[in-house]
CSV table of C-alpha atoms in Angstrom, one decimal:
chain,number,residue,atom,x,y,z
A,1,UNK,CA,31.9,-1.9,-90.3
A,2,UNK,CA,34.2,-4.4,-92.0
A,3,UNK,CA,37.1,-3.3,-94.3
A,4,UNK,CA,39.5,-5.4,-96.3
A,5,UNK,CA,43.0,-4.9,-97.5
A,6,UNK,CA,43.7,-3.9,-101.1
A,7,UNK,CA,47.4,-3.5,-101.7
A,8,UNK,CA,47.8,-0.4,-103.9
A,9,UNK,CA,45.0,1.8,-102.7
A,10,UNK,CA,45.5,0.7,-99.1
A,11,UNK,CA,42.2,-0.2,-97.5
A,12,UNK,CA,39.2,-0.7,-98.1
A,13,UNK,CA,36.2,-2.7,-99.1
A,14,UNK,CA,33.1,-2.2,-96.9
A,15,UNK,CA,30.9,-5.1,-96.2
A,16,UNK,CA,28.8,-6.6,-93.4
A,17,UNK,CA,29.5,-6.0,-89.7
A,18,UNK,CA,32.5,-7.9,-88.3
A,19,UNK,CA,33.8,-8.4,-84.8
A,20,UNK,CA,37.4,-7.8,-85.9
A,21,UNK,CA,37.5,-4.9,-88.3
A,22,UNK,CA,40.4,-2.9,-89.9
A,23,UNK,CA,39.2,0.6,-89.4
A,24,UNK,CA,40.3,3.4,-91.7
A,25,UNK,CA,40.8,7.0,-90.3
A,26,UNK,CA,40.3,6.2,-86.6
A,27,UNK,CA,39.4,9.1,-84.4
A,28,UNK,CA,42.5,11.0,-83.3
A,29,UNK,CA,43.8,14.0,-81.6
A,30,UNK,CA,47.0,14.9,-83.5
A,31,UNK,CA,49.3,11.9,-83.3
A,32,UNK,CA,47.3,10.3,-80.5
A,33,UNK,CA,44.3,8.1,-81.0
A,34,UNK,CA,41.0,8.8,-79.2
A,35,UNK,CA,40.9,5.9,-76.8
A,36,UNK,CA,38.0,3.5,-76.4
A,37,UNK,CA,36.5,2.9,-73.0
A,38,UNK,CA,39.0,1.2,-70.8
A,39,UNK,CA,41.7,1.4,-73.4
A,40,UNK,CA,45.3,2.4,-72.6
A,41,UNK,CA,48.4,3.0,-74.8
A,42,UNK,CA,51.2,0.7,-73.8
A,43,UNK,CA,53.7,1.7,-76.5
A,44,UNK,CA,54.1,4.5,-79.1
A,45,UNK,CA,56.7,4.3,-81.8
A,46,UNK,CA,57.2,7.5,-83.9
A,47,UNK,CA,58.5,7.6,-87.5
A,48,UNK,CA,57.2,4.2,-88.3
A,49,UNK,CA,56.6,3.4,-92.0
A,50,UNK,CA,53.8,1.1,-93.0
A,51,UNK,CA,53.9,-1.1,-96.1
A,52,UNK,CA,50.9,-3.1,-97.4
A,53,UNK,CA,52.7,-6.0,-99.2
A,54,UNK,CA,55.2,-3.9,-101.3
A,55,UNK,CA,53.4,-0.6,-101.2
A,56,UNK,CA,54.5,2.2,-98.9
A,57,UNK,CA,51.5,3.9,-97.2
A,58,UNK,CA,53.6,6.5,-95.5
A,59,UNK,CA,55.2,7.3,-92.2
A,60,UNK,CA,53.4,7.8,-88.9
A,61,UNK,CA,53.2,6.9,-85.2
A,62,UNK,CA,52.5,3.3,-84.3
A,63,UNK,CA,50.5,2.9,-81.1
A,64,UNK,CA,50.0,-0.5,-79.4
A,65,UNK,CA,47.1,-0.2,-77.0
A,66,UNK,CA,45.5,-2.7,-74.7
A,67,UNK,CA,42.8,-3.3,-77.3
A,68,UNK,CA,44.2,-2.7,-80.8
A,69,UNK,CA,47.0,-1.6,-83.0
A,70,UNK,CA,46.7,2.0,-84.2
A,71,UNK,CA,48.9,3.5,-86.9
A,72,UNK,CA,48.5,7.3,-87.4
A,73,UNK,CA,50.0,8.3,-90.7
A,74,UNK,CA,48.0,9.8,-93.5
A,75,UNK,CA,44.4,8.7,-92.9
A,76,UNK,CA,45.7,6.1,-90.5
A,77,UNK,CA,44.2,2.7,-89.5
A,78,UNK,CA,43.3,0.7,-86.5
A,79,UNK,CA,43.3,-3.1,-86.3
A,80,UNK,CA,41.9,-5.3,-83.6
A,81,UNK,CA,44.5,-7.8,-82.4
A,82,UNK,CA,42.4,-11.0,-83.2
A,83,UNK,CA,42.4,-9.9,-86.8
A,84,UNK,CA,46.2,-10.2,-86.9
A,85,UNK,CA,46.9,-14.0,-87.0
A,86,UNK,CA,50.7,-13.8,-86.9
A,87,UNK,CA,53.3,-11.2,-86.1
A,88,UNK,CA,57.1,-11.4,-86.1
A,89,UNK,CA,60.3,-9.5,-86.2
A,90,UNK,CA,62.0,-9.8,-89.6
A,91,UNK,CA,65.7,-8.9,-89.9
A,92,UNK,CA,66.6,-10.8,-93.0
A,93,UNK,CA,67.6,-8.4,-95.8
A,94,UNK,CA,66.8,-11.0,-98.4
A,95,UNK,CA,63.2,-11.0,-97.2
A,96,UNK,CA,62.9,-7.3,-96.7
A,97,UNK,CA,65.5,-4.5,-97.0
A,98,UNK,CA,64.8,-3.0,-93.5
A,99,UNK,CA,64.2,-4.7,-90.1
A,100,UNK,CA,60.5,-4.6,-89.5
A,101,UNK,CA,57.5,-5.9,-87.5
A,102,UNK,CA,55.8,-8.3,-90.0
A,103,UNK,CA,52.1,-9.1,-89.7
A,104,UNK,CA,49.8,-11.5,-91.4
A,105,UNK,CA,46.1,-10.6,-91.4
A,106,UNK,CA,43.1,-12.9,-91.2
A,107,UNK,CA,42.2,-14.2,-94.7
A,108,UNK,CA,38.5,-13.7,-95.5
A,109,UNK,CA,36.8,-17.0,-96.3
A,110,UNK,CA,35.5,-17.4,-99.8
A,111,UNK,CA,33.0,-20.2,-100.2
A,112,UNK,CA,33.3,-20.0,-104.0
A,113,UNK,CA,37.1,-20.3,-104.0
A,114,UNK,CA,38.6,-23.6,-104.9
A,115,UNK,CA,40.4,-25.3,-102.0
A,116,UNK,CA,43.6,-25.9,-104.1
A,117,UNK,CA,43.9,-22.3,-105.3
A,118,UNK,CA,46.9,-20.5,-103.8
A,119,UNK,CA,45.8,-17.8,-101.3
A,120,UNK,CA,47.5,-14.5,-101.2
A,121,UNK,CA,47.9,-13.7,-97.5
A,122,UNK,CA,47.3,-10.0,-96.6
A,123,UNK,CA,50.6,-8.7,-95.2
A,124,UNK,CA,51.7,-5.5,-93.3
A,125,UNK,CA,55.2,-4.4,-92.4
A,126,UNK,CA,55.9,-1.7,-89.8
A,127,UNK,CA,59.4,-0.3,-90.2
A,128,UNK,CA,60.5,1.9,-87.3
A,129,UNK,CA,63.2,4.5,-87.7
A,130,UNK,CA,65.0,2.9,-84.8
A,131,UNK,CA,65.5,-0.8,-85.5
A,132,UNK,CA,66.7,-1.3,-81.9
A,133,UNK,CA,63.1,-0.8,-80.7
A,134,UNK,CA,61.8,-3.8,-82.6
A,135,UNK,CA,62.2,-6.2,-79.8
A,136,UNK,CA,60.2,-4.1,-77.4
A,137,UNK,CA,57.6,-3.5,-80.1
A,138,UNK,CA,57.3,-7.3,-80.5
A,139,UNK,CA,57.2,-8.0,-76.8
A,140,UNK,CA,54.4,-5.5,-76.2
A,141,UNK,CA,52.5,-6.7,-79.3
A,142,UNK,CA,52.7,-10.2,-78.0
A,143,UNK,CA,51.4,-9.3,-74.6
A,144,UNK,CA,48.5,-7.3,-75.9
A,145,UNK,CA,47.6,-10.0,-78.4
A,146,UNK,CA,47.5,-12.5,-75.5
A,147,UNK,CA,45.0,-10.2,-73.7
A,148,UNK,CA,42.8,-10.1,-76.8
A,149,UNK,CA,42.2,-13.7,-78.0
A,150,UNK,CA,40.1,-14.4,-81.0
A,151,UNK,CA,36.6,-15.0,-79.7
A,152,UNK,CA,35.8,-17.2,-82.7
A,153,UNK,CA,38.8,-19.4,-82.6
A,154,UNK,CA,37.6,-22.8,-81.4
A,155,UNK,CA,40.9,-24.4,-82.0
A,156,UNK,CA,43.0,-22.3,-79.7
A,157,UNK,CA,44.9,-24.5,-77.2
A,158,UNK,CA,47.0,-23.0,-74.5
A,159,UNK,CA,48.6,-26.4,-73.8
A,160,UNK,CA,50.6,-26.4,-77.1
A,161,UNK,CA,54.2,-27.4,-76.4
A,162,UNK,CA,57.4,-25.7,-77.4
A,163,UNK,CA,57.8,-28.5,-80.0
A,164,UNK,CA,54.7,-27.3,-81.7
A,165,UNK,CA,56.3,-23.9,-82.1
A,166,UNK,CA,59.3,-25.5,-83.7
A,167,UNK,CA,57.1,-27.3,-86.2
A,168,UNK,CA,55.5,-24.1,-87.3
A,169,UNK,CA,58.9,-22.5,-87.9
A,170,UNK,CA,59.8,-25.4,-90.1
A,171,UNK,CA,56.5,-25.4,-91.9
A,172,UNK,CA,55.0,-23.6,-94.8
A,173,UNK,CA,55.4,-19.9,-95.8
A,174,UNK,CA,57.6,-18.1,-93.3
A,175,UNK,CA,59.5,-14.9,-94.5
A,176,UNK,CA,62.8,-15.6,-92.7
A,177,UNK,CA,61.6,-14.4,-89.4
A,178,UNK,CA,63.8,-13.7,-86.3
A,179,UNK,CA,61.0,-13.6,-83.8
A,180,UNK,CA,57.5,-15.0,-84.3
A,181,UNK,CA,54.2,-15.1,-82.4
A,182,UNK,CA,51.1,-16.9,-83.7
A,183,UNK,CA,47.6,-16.4,-82.4
A,184,UNK,CA,47.3,-20.2,-81.9
A,185,UNK,CA,50.6,-20.5,-79.9
A,186,UNK,CA,51.5,-20.4,-76.3
A,187,UNK,CA,54.1,-18.2,-74.5
A,188,UNK,CA,56.9,-20.3,-75.9
A,189,UNK,CA,56.3,-18.5,-79.2
A,190,UNK,CA,57.5,-15.2,-77.6
A,191,UNK,CA,61.2,-16.3,-77.4
A,192,UNK,CA,63.7,-14.5,-79.6
A,193,UNK,CA,65.3,-16.7,-82.1
A,194,UNK,CA,68.4,-14.6,-81.9
A,195,UNK,CA,68.8,-15.6,-78.2
A,196,UNK,CA,68.6,-19.2,-79.2
A,197,UNK,CA,71.4,-18.7,-81.7
A,198,UNK,CA,73.5,-17.1,-79.1
A,199,UNK,CA,73.0,-20.0,-76.7
A,200,UNK,CA,74.5,-22.4,-79.3
A,201,UNK,CA,77.6,-20.3,-80.1
């Protein structure tokens, strides 16, 4: 099944089958997800709030597994990594009041949409009760994303240089991010911008 993000009422528009779904109410056993075959949990972060754009969906446990992101709060949701096109740590209070793990989701193509029309990118923010855990969350997320590349991305190029990463940071819409990883980038994108700042002090 395929689901799509609607900000106020959380998820979900059902459509045709999709290889990278956002799943509502994934199977669970209390605060633990029922794992798929061969799936393992690599990190669990309790008391994590989830926001869809500006809307608070609730507080729950965020699990980063070897195959997907699973948030179990309220009905909960599960997202395959290839469906998350970019993730980052945001610590800028002007962008968001609390330090968070920021995610942009794959935008659904609309053949009838005019090319010049501005697209509203689906966004999620995971806000842990312990901001000090964000770096580990980001690191594990990056590693698991690298293990689950987009099977439909024909433009992925592992040979992209560190300079390409710097171009993206200086490019279009970026919500003042401290650490960023993009599905089209290489391991250089896993560096913490805060470490770069310390090196220049």
